[in-house]
PDB file of C-alpha atoms in Angstrom:
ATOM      1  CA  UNK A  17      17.825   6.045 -17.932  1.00 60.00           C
ATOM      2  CA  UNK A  18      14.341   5.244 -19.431  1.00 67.00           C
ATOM      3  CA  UNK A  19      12.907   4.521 -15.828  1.00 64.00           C
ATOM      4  CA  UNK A  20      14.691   7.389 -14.328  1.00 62.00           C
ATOM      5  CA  UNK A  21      12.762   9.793 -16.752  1.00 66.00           C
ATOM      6  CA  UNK A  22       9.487   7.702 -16.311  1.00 71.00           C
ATOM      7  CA  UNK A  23       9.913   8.108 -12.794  1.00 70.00           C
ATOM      8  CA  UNK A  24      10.195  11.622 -12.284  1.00 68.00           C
ATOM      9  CA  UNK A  25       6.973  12.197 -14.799  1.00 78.00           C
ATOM     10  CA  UNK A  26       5.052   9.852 -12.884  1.00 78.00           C
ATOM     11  CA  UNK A  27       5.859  11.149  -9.546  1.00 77.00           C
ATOM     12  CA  UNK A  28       4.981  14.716  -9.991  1.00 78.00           C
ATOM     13  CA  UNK A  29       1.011  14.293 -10.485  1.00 85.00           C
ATOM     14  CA  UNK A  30       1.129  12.022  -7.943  1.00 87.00           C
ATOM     15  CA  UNK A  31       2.747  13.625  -5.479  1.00 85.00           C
ATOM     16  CA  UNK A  32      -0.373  16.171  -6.372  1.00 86.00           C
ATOM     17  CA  UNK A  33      -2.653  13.164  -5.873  1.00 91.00           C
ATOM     18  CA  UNK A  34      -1.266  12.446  -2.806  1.00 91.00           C
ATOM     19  CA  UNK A  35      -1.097  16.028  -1.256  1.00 91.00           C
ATOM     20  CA  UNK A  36      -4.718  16.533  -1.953  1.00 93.00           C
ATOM     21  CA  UNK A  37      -6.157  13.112  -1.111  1.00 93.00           C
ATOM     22  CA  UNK A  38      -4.194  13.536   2.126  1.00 93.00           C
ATOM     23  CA  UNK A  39      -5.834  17.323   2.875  1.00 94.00           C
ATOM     24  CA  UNK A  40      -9.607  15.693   2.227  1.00 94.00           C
ATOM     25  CA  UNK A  41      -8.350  12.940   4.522  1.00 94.00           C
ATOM     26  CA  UNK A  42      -8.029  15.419   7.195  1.00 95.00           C
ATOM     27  CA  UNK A  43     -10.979  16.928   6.756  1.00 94.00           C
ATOM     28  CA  UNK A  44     -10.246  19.839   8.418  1.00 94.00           C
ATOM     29  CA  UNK A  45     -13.349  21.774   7.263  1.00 93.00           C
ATOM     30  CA  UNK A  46     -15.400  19.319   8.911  1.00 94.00           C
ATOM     31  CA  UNK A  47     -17.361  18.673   5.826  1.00 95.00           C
ATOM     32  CA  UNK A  48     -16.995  15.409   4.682  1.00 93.00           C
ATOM     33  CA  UNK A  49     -18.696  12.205   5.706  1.00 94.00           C
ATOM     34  CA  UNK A  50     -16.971   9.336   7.705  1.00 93.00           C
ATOM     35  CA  UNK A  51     -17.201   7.567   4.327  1.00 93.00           C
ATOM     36  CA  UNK A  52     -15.905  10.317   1.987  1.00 94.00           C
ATOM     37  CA  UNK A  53     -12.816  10.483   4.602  1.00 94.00           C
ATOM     38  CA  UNK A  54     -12.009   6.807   4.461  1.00 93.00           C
ATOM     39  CA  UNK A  55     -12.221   7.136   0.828  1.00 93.00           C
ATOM     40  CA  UNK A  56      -9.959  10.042   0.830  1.00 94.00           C
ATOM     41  CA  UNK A  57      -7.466   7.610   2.741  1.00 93.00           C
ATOM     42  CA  UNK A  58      -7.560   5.109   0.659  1.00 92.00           C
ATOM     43  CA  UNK A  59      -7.110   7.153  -2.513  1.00 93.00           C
ATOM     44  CA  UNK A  60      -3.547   8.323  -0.503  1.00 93.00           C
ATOM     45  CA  UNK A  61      -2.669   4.729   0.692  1.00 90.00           C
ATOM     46  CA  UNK A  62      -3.207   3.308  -2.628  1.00 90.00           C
ATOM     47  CA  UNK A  63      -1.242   6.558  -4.006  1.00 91.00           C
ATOM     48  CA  UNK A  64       1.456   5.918  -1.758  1.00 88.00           C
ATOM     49  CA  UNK A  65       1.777   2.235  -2.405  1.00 86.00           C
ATOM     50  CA  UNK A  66       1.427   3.190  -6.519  1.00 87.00           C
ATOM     51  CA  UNK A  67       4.689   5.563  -5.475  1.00 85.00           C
ATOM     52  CA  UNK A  68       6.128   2.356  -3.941  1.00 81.00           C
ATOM     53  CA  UNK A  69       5.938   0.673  -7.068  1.00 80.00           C
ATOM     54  CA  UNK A  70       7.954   3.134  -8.804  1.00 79.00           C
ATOM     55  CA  UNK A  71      10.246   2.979  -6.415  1.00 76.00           C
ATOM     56  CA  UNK A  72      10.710  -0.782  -6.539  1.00 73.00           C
ATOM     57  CA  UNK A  73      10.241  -0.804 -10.630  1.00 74.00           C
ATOM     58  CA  UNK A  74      13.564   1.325 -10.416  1.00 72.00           C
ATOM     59  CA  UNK A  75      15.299  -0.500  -7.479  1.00 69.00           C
ATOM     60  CA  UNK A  76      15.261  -3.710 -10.711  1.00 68.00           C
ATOM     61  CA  UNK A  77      18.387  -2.581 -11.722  1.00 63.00           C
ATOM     62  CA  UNK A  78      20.074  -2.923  -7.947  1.00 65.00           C
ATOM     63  CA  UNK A  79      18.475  -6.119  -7.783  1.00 65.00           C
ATOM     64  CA  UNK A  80      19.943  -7.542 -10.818  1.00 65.00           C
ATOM     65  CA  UNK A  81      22.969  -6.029  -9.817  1.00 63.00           C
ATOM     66  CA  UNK A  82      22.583  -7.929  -6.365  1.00 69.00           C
ATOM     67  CA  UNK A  83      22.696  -5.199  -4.292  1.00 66.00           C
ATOM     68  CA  UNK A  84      19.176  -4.701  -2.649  1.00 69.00           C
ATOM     69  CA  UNK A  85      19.004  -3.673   0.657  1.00 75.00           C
ATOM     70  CA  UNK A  86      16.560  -5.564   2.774  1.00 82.00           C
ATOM     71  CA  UNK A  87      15.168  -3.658   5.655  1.00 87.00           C
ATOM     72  CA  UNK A  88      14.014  -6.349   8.423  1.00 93.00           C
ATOM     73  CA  UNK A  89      12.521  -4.990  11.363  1.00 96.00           C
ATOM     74  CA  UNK A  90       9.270  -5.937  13.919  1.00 97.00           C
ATOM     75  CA  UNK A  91       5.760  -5.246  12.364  1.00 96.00           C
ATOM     76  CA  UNK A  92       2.367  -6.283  14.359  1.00 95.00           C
ATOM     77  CA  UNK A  93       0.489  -8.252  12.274  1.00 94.00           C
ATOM     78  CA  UNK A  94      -2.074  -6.613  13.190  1.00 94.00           C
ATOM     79  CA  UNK A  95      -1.117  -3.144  11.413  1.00 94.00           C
ATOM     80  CA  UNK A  96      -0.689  -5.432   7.911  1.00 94.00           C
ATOM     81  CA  UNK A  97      -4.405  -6.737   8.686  1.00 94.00           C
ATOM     82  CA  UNK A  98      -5.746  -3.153   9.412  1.00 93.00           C
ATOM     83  CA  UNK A  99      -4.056  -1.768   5.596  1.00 91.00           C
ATOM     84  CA  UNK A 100      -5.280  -4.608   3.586  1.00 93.00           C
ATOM     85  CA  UNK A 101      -8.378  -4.557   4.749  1.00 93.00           C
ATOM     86  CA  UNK A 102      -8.678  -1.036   4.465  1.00 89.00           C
ATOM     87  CA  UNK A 103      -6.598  -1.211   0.534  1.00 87.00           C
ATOM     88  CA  UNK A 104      -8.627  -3.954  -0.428  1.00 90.00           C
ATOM     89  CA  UNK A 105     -12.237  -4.136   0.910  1.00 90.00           C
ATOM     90  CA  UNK A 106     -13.956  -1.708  -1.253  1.00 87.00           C
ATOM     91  CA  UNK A 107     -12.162  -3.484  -4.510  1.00 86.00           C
ATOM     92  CA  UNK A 108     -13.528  -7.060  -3.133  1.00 91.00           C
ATOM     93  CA  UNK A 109     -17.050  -5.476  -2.628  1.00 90.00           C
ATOM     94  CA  UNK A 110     -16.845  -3.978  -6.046  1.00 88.00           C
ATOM     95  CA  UNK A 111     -16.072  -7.342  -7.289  1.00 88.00           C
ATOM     96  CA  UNK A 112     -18.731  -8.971  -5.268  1.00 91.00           C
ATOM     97  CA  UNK A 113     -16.414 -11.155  -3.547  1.00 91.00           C
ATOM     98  CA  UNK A 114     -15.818 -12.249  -0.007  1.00 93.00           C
ATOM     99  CA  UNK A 115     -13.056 -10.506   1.484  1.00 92.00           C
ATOM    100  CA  UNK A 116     -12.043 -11.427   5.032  1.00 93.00           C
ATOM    101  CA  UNK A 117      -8.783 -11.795   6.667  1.00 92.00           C
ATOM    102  CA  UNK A 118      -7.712 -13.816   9.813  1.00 91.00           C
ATOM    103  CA  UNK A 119      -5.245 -14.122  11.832  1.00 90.00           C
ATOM    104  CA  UNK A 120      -5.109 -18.045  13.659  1.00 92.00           C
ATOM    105  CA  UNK A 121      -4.346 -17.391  17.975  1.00 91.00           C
ATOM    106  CA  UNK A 122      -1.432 -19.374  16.823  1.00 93.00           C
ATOM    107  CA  UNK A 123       0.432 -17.228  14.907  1.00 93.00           C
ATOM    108  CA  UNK A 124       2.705 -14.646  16.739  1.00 94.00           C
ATOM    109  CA  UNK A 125       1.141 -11.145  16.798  1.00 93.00           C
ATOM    110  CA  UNK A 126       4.321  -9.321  15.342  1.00 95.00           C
ATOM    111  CA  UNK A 127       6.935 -10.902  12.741  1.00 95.00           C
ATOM    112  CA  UNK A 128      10.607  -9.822  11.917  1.00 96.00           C
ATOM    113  CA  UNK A 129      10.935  -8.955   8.200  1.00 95.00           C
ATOM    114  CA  UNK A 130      11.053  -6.118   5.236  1.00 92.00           C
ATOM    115  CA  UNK A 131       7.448  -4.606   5.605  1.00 91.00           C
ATOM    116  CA  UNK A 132       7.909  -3.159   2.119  1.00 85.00           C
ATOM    117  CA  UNK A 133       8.925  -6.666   0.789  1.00 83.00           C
ATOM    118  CA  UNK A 134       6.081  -8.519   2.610  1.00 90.00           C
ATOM    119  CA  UNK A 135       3.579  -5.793   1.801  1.00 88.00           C
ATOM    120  CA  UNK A 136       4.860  -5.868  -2.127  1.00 82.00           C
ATOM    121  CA  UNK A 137       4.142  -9.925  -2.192  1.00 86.00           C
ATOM    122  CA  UNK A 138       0.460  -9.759  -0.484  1.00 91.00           C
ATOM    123  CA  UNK A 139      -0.526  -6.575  -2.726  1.00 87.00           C
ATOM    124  CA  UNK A 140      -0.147  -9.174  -5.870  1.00 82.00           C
ATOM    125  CA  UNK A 141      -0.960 -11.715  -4.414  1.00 89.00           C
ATOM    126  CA  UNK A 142      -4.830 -10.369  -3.076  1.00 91.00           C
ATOM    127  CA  UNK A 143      -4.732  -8.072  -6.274  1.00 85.00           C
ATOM    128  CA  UNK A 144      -4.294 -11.061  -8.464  1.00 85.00           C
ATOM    129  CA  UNK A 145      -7.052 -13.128  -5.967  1.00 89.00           C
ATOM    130  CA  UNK A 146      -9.685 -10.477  -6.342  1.00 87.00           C
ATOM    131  CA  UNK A 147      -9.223 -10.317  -9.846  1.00 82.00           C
TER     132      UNK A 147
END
């Protein structure tokens, strides 16, 4: 019941958050630099992910209760390289560390799994690295 509340207080700025950093994104006015734009879509991919969270803090309970639904489907690896490149770079450079992500010619170009479960485990795990 706790989380429930949480949830909804948390979500309502953000969806705020997310509605605005998606309009700069767009820049529809045409007056934003290339930079400020990719900055504005970070600030909405790293909003949306934050909205993942809560989503996954409150899908605990179905997991204890052992009734999680996985969601397996094809991804291109190259789509997971593009968004943590794009989530993570500018905390790396901020850190001062090397960030750079490769994909070896010998590993298939798309996978079948749970994007949101994948993405969940390489969020802490390059979160955790660059920290």
């Amino acid at each position: 019941e706790f989380l429930a509340n949480m949830s909804h207080e948390l979500r309502t700025p953000l969806n705020s958050l997310l509605i605005l950093s998606k309009m700069l994104a767009e820049n529809k006015a045409g007056n934003l630099t290339e930079e400020q734009v990719k900055f504005a879509r970070t600030v909405f991919a790293s909003g949306n992910d934050l909205l993942g969270l809560i989503n996954e803090i409150l899908d605990l309970s179905k997991v204890e209760a052992g009734k999680m639904i996985i969601d397996p489907k094809e991804i291109q690896l190259v789509d997971v390289q593009e968004y943590f490149d794009q989530t993570f770079r500018h905390l790396a450079d901020q850190k001062g560390v090397d960030f750079e992500i490769k994909i070896d010619r010998g590993v298939p170009r798309q996978m079948f799994t749970d994007s949101n479960r994948l993405n969940q485990i390489l969020k802490n795990l390059l979160s955790n690295a660059i920290k």
